[in-house]
C-alpha cells in the first residue's frame, strides 16, 4: 500500500467544489425564516427527551428558537428517504411514507434541514447521514459545502443485506453508505475497537524471555524528512534516507531503558509492540455486521426501512457520551431514540408519518418482536392463506393484549414530551391517547380532558 507524504503547500491551491442547481436558496434566507412551526406540546415531561410529530423543517426551526437546545446537540444520525420514488408500507400494509422527492428538489429539501441541523450541533458534535447509492454523491458535495471538507471523517460502507440473485445485467447491490462529519476538529470520539483476530494475534511471533510477554517488532522510523530532533542522529545513527525517527532521541532512550527496543544483531533498533497492550483493532469503514432484519429470529417493529439497532449502538457509542443529546429528525420506527435511551443519552426524534409515531410508541411500550415464527402462527391461523406479513401481525397483536408475557425483559419508555403539528393533530392525538391509556398514564389523560372509560374525545389545541 502506497502512503503519500503530506505536502505543506497544498492549501493555497484549494478551491472548494460547489453543487449548483436552480432554486438553491441562500443559507441566510433559510436561517432567517421566521418560526411559525405550528407545533403544540401535547405531553410535557422534564427528562428533556422529545418526540415531534410533524414536518421536521418546522420541528428543527422550533429547536433553533430554543436556547436550551440550540448548539447543544452532540450527535445527529439521520436516515432520510433515499429518493427511490416508492411508497413504503409497514408489514401490516399500512402506508408509512412516500419517498417521492428526487433530483435537485431532493437535494434542496435535505440541504435546508442540514443547514438548521448544523446550527443545532454542539461544537464537539458530529453528524451521520445514511443514504444509498442514489443521492450519495450529490449529498457528499452538499455536506462538504455545509460542514467543510476538512470535517469530513468517513464514508462508511454498510452491507445492508445478503447477496441477491440479480437478474439485471449489473452486480448485486448489497451496500448503502453513511457519511460521517464532525462540526469541528475537536469532536467526541470513543474509538470503537474489536478484539484481535486469532490470525492477527499470531503476528506477535516473539516472546520476551524475562517476562514471557509476546510481541512483534515494528520500525522506529516513518516516511518524510524532519529538521528537528527526530531528523537527527540517535545513538550515532541517522534515520534511513527519506525518513525520520517516530520519537525524539530522549523518548527513544527512555523506551530502551524500559526494554521496549529490540536491537538486531547488526545493531538496528525496532520497537516492541506487546500483544497484552493491545486494546483491540480499530473499527474500519466497511461494516459487514449490521444487516437489516434478514431472518425470522431477528427482532423488529415491522416499520419499513427500519435500521439494525446494533448499527446505531456503534454510532451512539463512538460519537456521544452518557448524558449527551442525540437527534434523529427522520426517526421512522425510533431505532435511534430507543438505542440512545438504552445508552443513557437524551434524545429528540421527529417524524411526520402517523404510522411512524404509532410504531415508535409501540416500540417504547413493548420493545421489538421476532420477525416471524411461521410454525406458531400457522397453527393459530388454521387454514387461512398465510405469509410472513400476517405471521408478524399475529405476534404483534398478541403482544397488544399481553405485552409483558411476550417481552418480559423490556422496560417501557415513557419519560418524554410529545409535540404535535396542527395538520396531523387529529390522527396523532388518537394514537397518543390510546398509548396513554394502555400505559396507564392517567395524569396525562386527565390533563388532556379525556375520560379514561369513554371513547376518544377530541381535545382542541
Ligand atoms: C428511512 S425512514 C427512517 C427509518 C429509521 N432510521 C428506522 O430505523 O426506523 C425515513 C423516515 O423519514 C420520515 N420523513 C420523511 N420526510 C420527513 C419530513 N419532512 N419530516 C419528518 N419526517 C420525515 C418518514 O416518514 C420516514 O419514517
Short mmCIF file of C-alpha atoms and ligand atoms in Angstrom, two decimals:
data_model
loop_
_atom_site.label_atom_id
_atom_site.label_comp_id
_atom_site.label_asym_id
_atom_site.label_seq_id
_atom_site.Cartn_x
_atom_site.Cartn_y
_atom_site.Cartn_z
CA UNK A 1 0.00 0.00 0.00
CA UNK A 2 1.46 3.37 -1.02
CA UNK A 3 1.47 6.13 1.60
CA UNK A 4 1.84 9.72 0.37
CA UNK A 5 3.94 12.16 2.35
CA UNK A 6 1.87 15.24 3.29
CA UNK A 7 2.99 18.36 1.45
CA UNK A 8 2.86 21.80 3.07
CA UNK A 9 1.96 23.89 0.05
CA UNK A 10 -1.45 22.41 -0.89
CA UNK A 11 -3.84 24.78 0.94
CA UNK A 12 -3.22 27.83 -1.28
CA UNK A 13 -4.35 25.81 -4.34
CA UNK A 14 -7.57 24.58 -2.69
CA UNK A 15 -10.83 25.77 -4.28
CA UNK A 16 -13.97 24.20 -2.85
CA UNK A 17 -16.30 22.40 -5.26
CA UNK A 18 -19.94 23.51 -5.13
CA UNK A 19 -23.06 21.82 -6.40
CA UNK A 20 -25.19 24.20 -8.43
CA UNK A 21 -28.87 23.79 -9.33
CA UNK A 22 -31.82 26.09 -9.84
CA UNK A 23 -33.73 27.34 -6.79
CA UNK A 24 -30.81 26.80 -4.44
CA UNK A 25 -31.64 29.13 -1.54
CA UNK A 26 -29.10 31.24 0.29
CA UNK A 27 -28.10 29.96 3.72
CA UNK A 28 -29.20 33.22 5.31
CA UNK A 29 -32.69 33.02 3.80
CA UNK A 30 -33.04 29.50 5.25
CA UNK A 31 -31.76 30.51 8.67
CA UNK A 32 -33.70 33.75 8.89
CA UNK A 33 -37.05 32.26 8.01
CA UNK A 34 -39.40 33.21 10.87
CA UNK A 35 -40.61 30.40 13.15
CA UNK A 36 -44.27 29.52 12.59
CA UNK A 37 -43.90 25.91 13.40
CA UNK A 38 -47.45 25.12 14.45
CA UNK A 39 -46.26 22.53 16.99
CA UNK A 40 -48.04 22.26 20.30
CA UNK A 41 -46.94 20.36 23.36
CA UNK A 42 -49.41 17.52 23.92
CA UNK A 43 -47.49 15.98 26.79
CA UNK A 44 -44.75 17.53 28.88
CA UNK A 45 -42.00 15.61 30.62
CA UNK A 46 -39.00 17.15 32.39
CA UNK A 47 -36.50 14.49 31.15
CA UNK A 48 -35.61 16.60 28.08
CA UNK A 49 -36.46 13.75 25.68
CA UNK A 50 -38.86 14.90 22.96
CA UNK A 51 -40.88 13.34 20.17
CA UNK A 52 -42.03 15.72 17.43
CA UNK A 53 -44.92 14.51 15.29
CA UNK A 54 -44.87 16.58 12.10
CA UNK A 55 -42.61 18.05 9.44
CA UNK A 56 -39.01 18.17 10.61
CA UNK A 57 -38.32 21.51 8.89
CA UNK A 58 -40.72 23.13 11.33
CA UNK A 59 -39.54 20.95 14.20
CA UNK A 60 -35.91 21.94 13.58
CA UNK A 61 -36.89 25.62 13.44
CA UNK A 62 -38.63 25.18 16.79
CA UNK A 63 -35.46 23.71 18.28
CA UNK A 64 -33.34 26.55 16.88
CA UNK A 65 -35.55 29.04 18.68
CA UNK A 66 -34.99 27.14 21.96
CA UNK A 67 -31.81 28.32 23.69
CA UNK A 68 -31.69 25.15 25.80
CA UNK A 69 -31.23 23.09 22.59
CA UNK A 70 -29.53 25.35 20.02
CA UNK A 71 -25.83 24.41 19.83
CA UNK A 72 -26.31 21.62 22.40
CA UNK A 73 -26.80 18.52 20.23
CA UNK A 74 -23.79 16.18 20.35
CA UNK A 75 -24.87 13.60 17.81
CA UNK A 76 -27.19 13.62 14.80
CA UNK A 77 -27.98 10.42 12.93
CA UNK A 78 -30.39 10.77 10.03
CA UNK A 79 -31.71 8.20 7.61
CA UNK A 80 -33.93 10.21 5.29
CA UNK A 81 -35.84 8.77 2.33
CA UNK A 82 -33.32 7.75 -0.36
CA UNK A 83 -35.11 9.15 -3.46
CA UNK A 84 -36.40 5.72 -4.51
CA UNK A 85 -39.66 7.17 -5.91
CA UNK A 86 -41.53 4.47 -3.98
CA UNK A 87 -44.24 4.27 -1.36
CA UNK A 88 -43.26 2.39 1.79
CA UNK A 89 -45.73 0.16 3.60
CA UNK A 90 -45.39 -1.41 7.02
CA UNK A 91 -45.56 -5.17 7.44
CA UNK A 92 -49.24 -4.67 8.23
CA UNK A 93 -49.52 -2.98 4.80
CA UNK A 94 -50.21 0.41 6.40
CA UNK A 95 -48.80 3.30 4.44
CA UNK A 96 -45.70 4.58 6.24
CA UNK A 97 -44.32 7.27 3.91
CA UNK A 98 -43.80 8.38 0.32
CA UNK A 99 -40.27 8.67 -0.98
CA UNK A 100 -41.13 10.85 -3.96
CA UNK A 101 -38.60 13.70 -3.99
CA UNK A 102 -35.77 13.38 -6.45
CA UNK A 103 -33.04 15.34 -8.23
CA UNK A 104 -32.49 18.95 -7.19
CA UNK A 105 -35.75 19.06 -5.22
CA UNK A 106 -34.48 16.22 -3.05
CA UNK A 107 -31.09 17.85 -2.57
CA UNK A 108 -32.55 21.23 -1.60
CA UNK A 109 -35.11 19.67 0.76
CA UNK A 110 -32.37 17.85 2.65
CA UNK A 111 -29.90 20.76 2.43
CA UNK A 112 -32.37 23.10 4.16
CA UNK A 113 -32.66 20.69 7.06
CA UNK A 114 -28.90 20.15 7.23
CA UNK A 115 -28.34 23.90 7.49
CA UNK A 116 -30.63 24.02 10.53
CA UNK A 117 -29.03 20.89 11.98
CA UNK A 118 -25.57 22.46 11.71
CA UNK A 119 -26.75 25.29 13.97
CA UNK A 120 -28.16 22.82 16.48
CA UNK A 121 -24.89 20.89 16.77
CA UNK A 122 -22.55 21.41 19.69
CA UNK A 123 -19.01 22.50 18.78
CA UNK A 124 -17.76 18.95 19.50
CA UNK A 125 -20.75 17.31 17.80
CA UNK A 126 -20.97 15.02 14.78
CA UNK A 127 -23.47 14.08 12.11
CA UNK A 128 -24.03 10.76 10.36
CA UNK A 129 -26.08 10.87 7.15
CA UNK A 130 -27.31 7.48 5.93
CA UNK A 131 -28.07 7.20 2.19
CA UNK A 132 -27.85 4.71 -0.61
CA UNK A 133 -26.15 5.00 -3.99
CA UNK A 134 -28.95 7.16 -5.46
CA UNK A 135 -28.05 10.51 -3.85
CA UNK A 136 -24.80 9.86 -2.01
CA UNK A 137 -22.59 11.72 -4.48
CA UNK A 138 -24.73 14.86 -4.61
CA UNK A 139 -25.06 14.87 -0.82
CA UNK A 140 -21.31 14.41 -0.28
CA UNK A 141 -20.79 17.71 -2.12
CA UNK A 142 -23.52 19.39 -0.05
CA UNK A 143 -22.05 18.05 3.19
CA UNK A 144 -18.62 19.38 2.17
CA UNK A 145 -20.20 22.79 1.48
CA UNK A 146 -22.03 22.88 4.81
CA UNK A 147 -19.63 21.22 7.23
CA UNK A 148 -16.35 21.81 5.36
CA UNK A 149 -14.36 19.12 3.59
CA UNK A 150 -11.84 19.30 6.44
CA UNK A 151 -14.55 18.00 8.77
CA UNK A 152 -15.31 15.02 6.56
CA UNK A 153 -14.40 11.93 8.57
CA UNK A 154 -15.62 8.82 6.74
CA UNK A 155 -17.77 7.36 4.05
CA UNK A 156 -18.85 4.18 5.81
CA UNK A 157 -19.91 1.33 3.56
CA UNK A 158 -22.53 -0.88 5.16
CA UNK A 159 -23.52 -4.33 3.99
CA UNK A 160 -27.30 -3.99 4.20
CA UNK A 161 -28.47 -7.46 3.16
CA UNK A 162 -27.37 -10.90 2.00
CA UNK A 163 -26.44 -11.41 -1.66
CA UNK A 164 -29.43 -11.26 -4.00
CA UNK A 165 -29.97 -13.38 -7.05
CA UNK A 166 -29.87 -10.49 -9.54
CA UNK A 167 -31.30 -10.99 -12.99
CA UNK A 168 -30.33 -7.47 -14.11
CA UNK A 169 -27.09 -7.05 -16.03
CA UNK A 170 -25.34 -5.49 -13.03
CA UNK A 171 -23.51 -6.58 -9.91
CA UNK A 172 -25.82 -7.21 -7.00
CA UNK A 173 -26.28 -4.18 -4.75
CA UNK A 174 -25.87 -5.10 -1.11
CA UNK A 175 -24.44 -1.87 0.32
CA UNK A 176 -25.55 1.53 1.46
CA UNK A 177 -23.49 4.39 2.85
CA UNK A 178 -23.11 6.61 5.88
CA UNK A 179 -21.37 9.98 5.61
CA UNK A 180 -19.73 10.97 8.88
CA UNK A 181 -18.78 14.62 9.52
CA UNK A 182 -17.82 16.44 12.68
CA UNK A 183 -18.73 20.07 13.31
CA UNK A 184 -15.10 20.98 14.03
CA UNK A 185 -11.74 19.34 14.55
CA UNK A 186 -12.27 18.62 18.27
CA UNK A 187 -15.12 16.14 18.44
CA UNK A 188 -16.38 13.36 20.69
CA UNK A 189 -14.72 10.12 19.67
CA UNK A 190 -14.77 6.94 21.70
CA UNK A 191 -12.65 4.79 19.43
CA UNK A 192 -14.62 1.66 18.61
CA UNK A 193 -12.48 -1.48 18.63
CA UNK A 194 -12.91 -5.17 18.11
CA UNK A 195 -10.78 -7.95 19.61
CA UNK A 196 -7.71 -9.02 17.67
CA UNK A 197 -8.47 -11.94 15.41
CA UNK A 198 -6.65 -15.20 16.06
CA UNK A 199 -4.79 -14.65 12.80
CA UNK A 200 -3.60 -11.21 13.85
CA UNK A 201 -2.51 -12.44 17.29
CA UNK A 202 -0.27 -14.94 15.51
CA UNK A 203 1.70 -11.96 14.13
CA UNK A 204 3.14 -11.49 17.65
CA UNK A 205 5.86 -14.04 16.90
CA UNK A 206 8.38 -13.20 19.61
CA UNK A 207 8.41 -13.88 23.32
CA UNK A 208 10.38 -11.79 25.80
CA UNK A 209 12.48 -14.33 27.76
CA UNK A 210 12.45 -12.28 31.00
CA UNK A 211 8.67 -11.71 31.11
CA UNK A 212 7.12 -14.26 28.74
CA UNK A 213 5.23 -11.42 27.02
CA UNK A 214 4.51 -11.89 23.31
CA UNK A 215 5.46 -9.06 20.97
CA UNK A 216 6.02 -8.05 17.37
CA UNK A 217 8.73 -5.76 16.03
CA UNK A 218 7.87 -2.54 14.20
CA UNK A 219 10.09 0.21 12.76
CA UNK A 220 11.01 3.24 14.87
CA UNK A 221 11.12 5.47 11.79
CA UNK A 222 8.42 6.85 9.49
CA UNK A 223 8.31 8.34 5.95
CA UNK A 224 9.32 12.01 5.46
CA UNK A 225 12.37 14.02 6.48
CA UNK A 226 12.42 16.36 9.53
CA UNK A 227 14.77 19.15 10.58
CA UNK A 228 14.29 18.91 14.35
CA UNK A 229 15.37 16.29 16.89
CA UNK A 230 13.54 13.46 15.10
CA UNK A 231 15.58 14.13 11.94
CA UNK A 232 18.95 13.99 13.78
CA UNK A 233 21.04 11.07 14.95
CA UNK A 234 20.24 8.73 17.80
CA UNK A 235 22.91 6.52 19.33
CA UNK A 236 25.17 7.60 16.45
CA UNK A 237 22.67 6.53 13.75
CA UNK A 238 20.71 8.76 11.36
CA UNK A 239 17.20 7.67 10.28
CA UNK A 240 17.21 5.87 6.88
CA UNK A 241 17.16 8.21 3.81
CA UNK A 242 13.78 9.99 3.33
CA UNK A 243 12.64 9.01 6.86
CA UNK A 244 12.61 10.42 10.40
CA UNK A 245 12.55 8.87 13.88
CA UNK A 246 9.00 8.42 15.17
CA UNK A 247 10.11 9.66 18.60
CA UNK A 248 12.70 12.12 19.86
CA UNK A 249 16.09 10.63 20.85
CA UNK A 250 15.20 11.31 24.51
CA UNK A 251 11.96 9.28 24.24
CA UNK A 252 13.79 6.50 22.38
CA UNK A 253 16.34 6.40 25.22
CA UNK A 254 13.52 6.08 27.77
CA UNK A 255 11.88 3.31 25.73
CA UNK A 256 15.19 1.47 25.51
CA UNK A 257 15.72 1.80 29.27
CA UNK A 258 12.31 0.14 29.78
CA UNK A 259 13.36 -2.74 27.50
CA UNK A 260 10.93 -1.76 24.74
CA UNK A 261 13.54 -1.56 21.95
CA UNK A 262 14.73 -4.70 20.22
CA UNK A 263 18.26 -4.48 18.78
CA UNK A 264 19.04 -6.74 15.84
CA UNK A 265 22.41 -8.47 15.56
CA UNK A 266 23.66 -5.77 13.21
CA UNK A 267 22.50 -3.01 15.60
CA UNK A 268 19.22 -1.88 14.04
CA UNK A 269 16.59 -0.74 16.55
CA UNK A 270 12.94 -1.90 16.35
CA UNK A 271 10.11 -1.14 18.73
CA UNK A 272 8.42 -3.98 20.60
CA UNK A 273 4.62 -3.94 20.40
CA UNK A 274 3.17 -6.23 23.05
CA UNK A 275 0.12 -8.40 22.48
CA UNK A 276 -1.19 -7.79 26.01
CA UNK A 277 -1.06 -4.00 25.48
CA UNK A 278 -3.39 -4.30 22.53
CA UNK A 279 -6.71 -2.60 23.22
CA UNK A 280 -8.30 -4.20 20.15
CA UNK A 281 -8.31 -3.35 16.48
CA UNK A 282 -9.82 -0.03 15.49
CA UNK A 283 -13.04 -0.46 13.52
CA UNK A 284 -12.60 0.26 9.81
CA UNK A 285 -15.01 1.92 7.39
CA UNK A 286 -16.61 -1.21 5.93
CA UNK A 287 -19.32 -2.50 8.25
CA UNK A 288 -20.41 -6.05 7.49
CA UNK A 289 -22.19 -6.93 10.72
CA UNK A 290 -25.26 -4.70 10.66
CA UNK A 291 -27.57 -6.10 8.02
CA UNK A 292 -31.21 -5.15 8.45
CA UNK A 293 -33.67 -7.85 9.53
CA UNK A 294 -32.83 -10.92 7.47
CA UNK A 295 -34.18 -13.91 9.33
CA UNK A 296 -37.22 -14.80 11.36
CA UNK A 297 -35.47 -14.59 14.72
CA UNK A 298 -34.38 -11.00 14.28
CA UNK A 299 -36.45 -8.63 16.36
CA UNK A 300 -38.10 -5.74 14.59
CA UNK A 301 -41.03 -3.33 14.73
CA UNK A 302 -42.28 -4.04 11.20
CA UNK A 303 -41.79 -0.43 10.03
CA UNK A 304 -40.31 -0.34 6.53
CA UNK A 305 -36.63 0.59 6.24
CA UNK A 306 -36.05 0.27 9.98
CA UNK A 307 -32.36 0.02 10.73
CA UNK A 308 -30.45 -2.54 12.75
CA UNK A 309 -30.19 -1.29 16.37
CA UNK A 310 -26.59 -2.57 16.60
CA UNK A 311 -25.62 -0.15 13.84
CA UNK A 312 -26.97 2.69 15.95
CA UNK A 313 -25.30 1.31 19.09
CA UNK A 314 -21.92 1.59 17.38
CA UNK A 315 -22.57 5.17 16.24
CA UNK A 316 -24.02 6.37 19.55
CA UNK A 317 -21.16 4.76 21.48
CA UNK A 318 -18.45 6.23 19.24
CA UNK A 319 -19.77 9.77 18.91
CA UNK A 320 -21.54 10.63 22.18
CA UNK A 321 -21.27 10.11 25.92
CA UNK A 322 -23.92 9.37 28.53
CA UNK A 323 -25.98 12.49 29.23
CA UNK A 324 -25.38 13.93 25.71
CA UNK A 325 -28.22 14.93 23.42
CA UNK A 326 -28.86 12.81 20.30
CA UNK A 327 -31.14 13.98 17.46
CA UNK A 328 -32.81 11.98 14.70
CA UNK A 329 -35.28 14.05 12.69
CA UNK A 330 -36.21 11.19 10.29
CA UNK A 331 -36.82 8.80 13.09
CA UNK A 332 -39.08 6.17 11.45
CA UNK A 333 -39.55 3.29 13.88
CA UNK A 334 -37.46 5.09 16.53
CA UNK A 335 -34.29 2.97 16.34
CA UNK A 336 -32.02 5.89 17.22
CA UNK A 337 -34.25 7.00 20.08
CA UNK A 338 -34.55 3.54 21.64
CA UNK A 339 -30.78 3.00 21.42
CA UNK A 340 -29.96 6.48 22.75
CA UNK A 341 -32.34 5.86 25.65
CA UNK A 342 -30.80 2.45 26.39
CA UNK A 343 -27.32 4.07 26.38
CA UNK A 344 -28.32 6.86 28.80
CA UNK A 345 -28.31 9.68 26.24
CA UNK A 346 -31.04 12.29 25.97
CA UNK A 347 -32.84 12.28 22.64
CA UNK A 348 -35.08 14.20 20.28
CA UNK A 349 -36.92 12.43 17.46
CA UNK A 350 -39.13 13.75 14.65
CA UNK A 351 -41.33 12.11 12.05
CA UNK A 352 -44.31 13.28 10.03
CA UNK A 353 -45.79 9.83 9.45
CA UNK A 354 -48.59 8.78 11.83
CA UNK A 355 -47.57 5.16 11.15
CA UNK A 356 -44.05 6.00 12.37
CA UNK A 357 -45.39 7.66 15.53
CA UNK A 358 -47.67 4.71 16.23
CA UNK A 359 -44.71 2.32 15.71
CA UNK A 360 -42.40 4.34 17.97
CA UNK A 361 -44.95 4.34 20.79
CA UNK A 362 -45.48 0.58 20.45
CA UNK A 363 -41.73 0.02 20.41
CA UNK A 364 -41.31 2.14 23.55
CA UNK A 365 -44.11 0.17 25.20
CA UNK A 366 -43.19 -3.41 24.23
CA UNK A 367 -39.77 -3.43 22.60
CA UNK A 368 -39.13 -5.42 19.44
CA UNK A 369 -40.64 -8.72 18.40
CA UNK A 370 -39.20 -11.57 16.35
CA UNK A 371 -39.84 -11.06 12.67
CA UNK A 372 -41.87 -14.22 12.33
CA UNK A 373 -42.46 -17.68 13.66
CA UNK A 374 -44.27 -19.47 10.87
CA UNK A 375 -44.97 -22.65 12.77
CA UNK A 376 -46.69 -20.98 15.73
CA UNK A 377 -48.59 -18.50 13.64
CA UNK A 378 -49.67 -21.10 11.08
CA UNK A 379 -51.34 -23.25 13.68
CA UNK A 380 -53.20 -20.24 15.05
CA UNK A 381 -54.33 -19.11 11.59
CA UNK A 382 -55.67 -22.59 10.73
CA UNK A 383 -56.46 -22.83 7.04
CA UNK A 384 -56.15 -19.18 6.08
CA UNK A 385 -53.68 -18.13 3.41
CA UNK A 386 -50.62 -17.24 5.32
CA UNK A 387 -47.44 -15.29 4.74
CA UNK A 388 -44.64 -13.66 6.65
CA UNK A 389 -46.63 -10.45 6.92
CA UNK A 390 -49.62 -11.94 8.67
CA UNK A 391 -47.35 -14.02 10.87
CA UNK A 392 -45.75 -10.87 12.20
CA UNK A 393 -49.15 -9.30 12.78
CA UNK A 394 -50.24 -12.29 14.80
CA UNK A 395 -47.34 -11.89 17.17
CA UNK A 396 -47.72 -8.18 17.41
CA UNK A 397 -51.44 -8.31 18.00
CA UNK A 398 -50.89 -10.91 20.69
CA UNK A 399 -48.40 -8.53 22.27
CA UNK A 400 -51.03 -5.84 22.31
CA UNK A 401 -53.12 -7.99 24.61
CA UNK A 402 -50.40 -9.11 26.99
CA UNK A 403 -47.15 -7.35 26.23
CA UNK A 404 -45.47 -8.43 29.46
CA UNK A 405 -45.78 -12.13 28.61
CA UNK A 406 -44.10 -11.77 25.26
CA UNK A 407 -41.47 -9.18 26.03
CA UNK A 408 -40.69 -9.69 29.68
CA UNK A 409 -37.29 -8.00 29.69
CA UNK A 410 -38.42 -4.75 28.14
CA UNK A 411 -38.64 -1.63 30.31
CA UNK A 412 -41.21 0.74 28.79
CA UNK A 413 -40.02 4.22 27.84
CA UNK A 414 -42.47 6.89 28.95
CA UNK A 415 -40.35 9.86 30.03
CA UNK A 416 -40.58 12.13 27.01
CA UNK A 417 -42.53 15.14 25.83
CA UNK A 418 -44.73 14.96 22.76
CA UNK A 419 -45.12 17.85 20.32
CA UNK A 420 -47.73 17.63 17.58
CA UNK A 421 -48.11 19.75 14.47
CA UNK A 422 -51.59 21.07 13.85
CA UNK A 423 -52.18 19.43 10.47
CA UNK A 424 -51.59 15.89 11.79
CA UNK A 425 -53.17 16.60 15.16
CA UNK A 426 -56.38 14.58 14.83
CA UNK A 427 -54.63 11.41 13.70
CA UNK A 428 -51.74 11.71 16.15
CA UNK A 429 -54.00 12.62 19.03
CA UNK A 430 -55.89 9.37 18.87
CA UNK A 431 -52.65 7.35 18.55
CA UNK A 432 -51.10 9.10 21.56
CA UNK A 433 -54.26 8.86 23.60
CA UNK A 434 -54.54 5.09 23.06
CA UNK A 435 -50.90 4.73 24.08
CA UNK A 436 -51.51 6.75 27.25
CA UNK A 437 -54.47 4.58 28.17
CA UNK A 438 -52.54 1.36 27.57
CA UNK A 439 -49.68 2.63 29.71
CA UNK A 440 -51.95 3.90 32.49
CA UNK A 441 -50.62 7.41 32.12
CA UNK A 442 -53.83 8.58 33.76
CA UNK A 443 -52.49 12.01 34.77
CA UNK A 444 -51.80 12.81 31.13
CA UNK A 445 -55.14 11.51 30.04
CA UNK A 446 -56.88 13.63 32.67
CA UNK A 447 -54.82 16.69 31.77
CA UNK A 448 -55.99 16.34 28.19
CA UNK A 449 -59.57 16.19 29.45
CA UNK A 450 -60.15 12.61 28.35
CA UNK A 451 -62.41 10.39 30.41
CA UNK A 452 -60.42 7.19 30.71
CA UNK A 453 -63.50 4.96 30.22
CA UNK A 454 -65.01 6.98 27.38
CA UNK A 455 -64.21 6.59 23.76
CA UNK A 456 -61.80 9.15 22.31
CA UNK A 457 -62.79 12.74 22.90
CA UNK A 458 -61.23 15.45 20.76
CA UNK A 459 -59.18 17.99 22.58
CA UNK A 460 -58.56 21.16 20.60
CA UNK A 461 -55.20 22.90 20.66
C1 LIG B 1 -35.84 5.69 6.03
S1 LIG B 1 -37.07 6.10 7.18
C2 LIG B 1 -36.19 6.12 8.71
C3 LIG B 1 -36.06 4.75 9.31
C4 LIG B 1 -35.39 4.78 10.67
N1 LIG B 1 -33.98 5.05 10.58
C5 LIG B 1 -35.60 3.48 11.42
O1 LIG B 1 -34.63 2.84 11.86
O2 LIG B 1 -36.74 3.07 11.55
C6 LIG B 1 -37.32 7.80 6.85
C7 LIG B 1 -38.38 8.45 7.72
O3 LIG B 1 -38.36 9.85 7.47
C8 LIG B 1 -39.68 10.35 7.63
N2 LIG B 1 -39.76 11.64 6.94
C9 LIG B 1 -39.62 11.90 5.63
N3 LIG B 1 -39.74 13.23 5.39
C10 LIG B 1 -39.97 13.82 6.59
C11 LIG B 1 -40.19 15.16 6.99
N4 LIG B 1 -40.20 16.17 6.12
N5 LIG B 1 -40.40 15.41 8.30
C12 LIG B 1 -40.39 14.39 9.21
N6 LIG B 1 -40.19 13.11 8.88
C13 LIG B 1 -39.97 12.82 7.59
C14 LIG B 1 -40.54 9.25 7.01
O4 LIG B 1 -41.86 9.31 7.49
C15 LIG B 1 -39.81 8.00 7.44
O5 LIG B 1 -40.36 7.49 8.61
#
